[in-house]
Coordinates of C-alpha atoms in Angstrom, one line a residue:
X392 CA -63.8 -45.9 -57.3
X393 CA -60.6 -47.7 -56.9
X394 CA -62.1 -50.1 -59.7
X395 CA -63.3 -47.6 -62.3
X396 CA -59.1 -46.0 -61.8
X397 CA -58.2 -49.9 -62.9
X398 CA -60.3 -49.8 -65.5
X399 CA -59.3 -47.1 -67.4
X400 CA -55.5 -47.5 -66.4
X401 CA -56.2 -50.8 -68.2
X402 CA -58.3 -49.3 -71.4
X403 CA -54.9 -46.7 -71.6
X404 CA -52.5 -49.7 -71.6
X405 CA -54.9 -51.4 -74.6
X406 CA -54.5 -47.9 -76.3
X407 CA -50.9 -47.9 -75.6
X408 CA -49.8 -51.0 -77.0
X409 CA -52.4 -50.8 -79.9
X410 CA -51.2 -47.6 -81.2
X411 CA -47.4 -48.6 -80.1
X412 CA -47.6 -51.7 -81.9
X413 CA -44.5 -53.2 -80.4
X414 CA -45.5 -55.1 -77.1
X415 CA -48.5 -56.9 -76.1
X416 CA -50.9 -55.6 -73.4
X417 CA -50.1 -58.4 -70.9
X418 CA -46.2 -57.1 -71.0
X419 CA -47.6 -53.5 -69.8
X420 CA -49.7 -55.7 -66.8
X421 CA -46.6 -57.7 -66.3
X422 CA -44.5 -54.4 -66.3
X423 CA -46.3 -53.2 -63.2
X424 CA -46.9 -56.3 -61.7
X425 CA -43.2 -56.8 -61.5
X426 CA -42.7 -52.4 -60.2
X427 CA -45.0 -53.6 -57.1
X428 CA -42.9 -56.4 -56.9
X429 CA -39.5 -54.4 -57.2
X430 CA -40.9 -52.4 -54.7
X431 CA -41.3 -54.4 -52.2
X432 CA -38.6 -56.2 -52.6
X433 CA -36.2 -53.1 -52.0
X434 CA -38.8 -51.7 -49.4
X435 CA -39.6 -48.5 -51.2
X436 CA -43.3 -47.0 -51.6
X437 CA -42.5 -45.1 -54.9
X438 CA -40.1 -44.6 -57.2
X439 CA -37.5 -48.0 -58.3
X440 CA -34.3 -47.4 -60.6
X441 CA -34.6 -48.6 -63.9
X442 CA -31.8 -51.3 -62.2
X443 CA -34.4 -52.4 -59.8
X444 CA -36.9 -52.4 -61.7
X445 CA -35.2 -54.8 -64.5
X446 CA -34.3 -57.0 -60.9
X447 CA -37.9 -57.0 -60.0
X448 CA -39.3 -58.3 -63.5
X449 CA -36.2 -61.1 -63.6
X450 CA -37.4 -61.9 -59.9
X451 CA -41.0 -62.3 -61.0
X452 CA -40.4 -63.7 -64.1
X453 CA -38.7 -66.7 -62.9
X454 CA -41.5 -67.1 -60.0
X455 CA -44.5 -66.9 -62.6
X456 CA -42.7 -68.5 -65.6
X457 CA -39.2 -70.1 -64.6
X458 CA -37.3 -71.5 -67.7
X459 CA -40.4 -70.4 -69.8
X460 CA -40.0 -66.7 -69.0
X461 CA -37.6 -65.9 -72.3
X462 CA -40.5 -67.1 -74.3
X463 CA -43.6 -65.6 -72.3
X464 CA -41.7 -62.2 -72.8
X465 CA -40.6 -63.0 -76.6
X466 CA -44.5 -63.4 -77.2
X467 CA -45.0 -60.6 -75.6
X468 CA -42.7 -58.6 -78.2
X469 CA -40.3 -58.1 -75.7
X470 CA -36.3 -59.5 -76.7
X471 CA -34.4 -57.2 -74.4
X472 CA -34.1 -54.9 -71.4
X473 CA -34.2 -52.4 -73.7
X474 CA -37.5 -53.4 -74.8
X475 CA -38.9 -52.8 -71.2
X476 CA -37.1 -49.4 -71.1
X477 CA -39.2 -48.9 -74.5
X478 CA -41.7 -49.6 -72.8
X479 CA -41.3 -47.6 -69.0
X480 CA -40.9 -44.3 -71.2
X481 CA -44.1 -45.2 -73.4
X482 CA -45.7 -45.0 -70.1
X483 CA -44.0 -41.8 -69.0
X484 CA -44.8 -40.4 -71.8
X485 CA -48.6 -41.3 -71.4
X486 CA -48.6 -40.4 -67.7
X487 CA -48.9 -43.8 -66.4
X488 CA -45.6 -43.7 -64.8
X489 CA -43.1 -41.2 -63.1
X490 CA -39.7 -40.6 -63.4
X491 CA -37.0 -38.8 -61.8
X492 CA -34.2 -35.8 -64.0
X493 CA -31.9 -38.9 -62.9
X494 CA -33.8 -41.7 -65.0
X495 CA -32.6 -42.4 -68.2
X496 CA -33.5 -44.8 -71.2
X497 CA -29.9 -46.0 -70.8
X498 CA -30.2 -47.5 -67.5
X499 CA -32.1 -50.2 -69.4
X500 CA -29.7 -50.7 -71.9
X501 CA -28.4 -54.5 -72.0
X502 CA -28.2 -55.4 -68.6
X503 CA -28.6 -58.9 -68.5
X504 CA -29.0 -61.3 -71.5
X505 CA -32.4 -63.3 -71.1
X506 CA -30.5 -66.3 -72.1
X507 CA -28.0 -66.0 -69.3
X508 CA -30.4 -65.4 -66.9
X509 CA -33.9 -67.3 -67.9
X510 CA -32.0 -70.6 -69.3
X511 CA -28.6 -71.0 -68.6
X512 CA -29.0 -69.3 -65.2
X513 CA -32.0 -70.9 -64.4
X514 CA -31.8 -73.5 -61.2
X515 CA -34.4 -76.2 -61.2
X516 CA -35.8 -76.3 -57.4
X517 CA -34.7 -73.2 -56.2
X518 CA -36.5 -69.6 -54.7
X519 CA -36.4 -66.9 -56.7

């Protein structure tokens, strides 16, 4: 069953980003990939802050891609935090994701640059 739930979550992100038109399907995979990843890295089953969230896409950014991670994402259609706020409220709206009266589009709104933190930031050799 759990498989047939993955399925279709997956056939709603292809719907999503084919009707949105903004941001490729692997961004919406990458978007939860890095929520799991925000969550366990500030030990909470459910719901992340926007905040947290953006922490737990740089973390896993720079794990999967390193240096490359400004242009995987720029592929992807996605240029700013903002973008992936774009995108967490896409998926609100759909029902894929949850938020709380607290969680605002805002809270996405330029907090880091990609070039500070995917190239200039980036340390050869070191854990994420």
């Amino acid at each position: 069953m759990e498989s047939e739930s993955r399925t279709s979550a997956m056939k709603q992100l292809c719907e999503i980003a084919q009707e949105d038109g903004r941001y490729s399907v692997d961004s919406y995979v990458f978007l939860f990939e890095a929520l799991r990843f925000a969550q366990a890295r500030f030990q909470k089953k459910k719901h992340v802050s926007g905040k947290e969230l953006l922490e737990g896409i740089r973390g896993l950014a720079l794990e999967k891609f390193g240096p490359m991670s400004k242009n995987v994402f720029e592929h992807w259609g996605v240029r700013s935090t903002d973008d992936f706020g774009e995108m967490v409220f896409l998926l609100v709206k759909d029902g894929l994701l949850s938020k709380t009266d607290t969680d605002d589009i805002e809270d996405f709104h330029e907090v880091y640059s990609f070039d500070e933190v995917f190239i200039k930031g980036y340390k050869y050799g070191s854990k994420v």
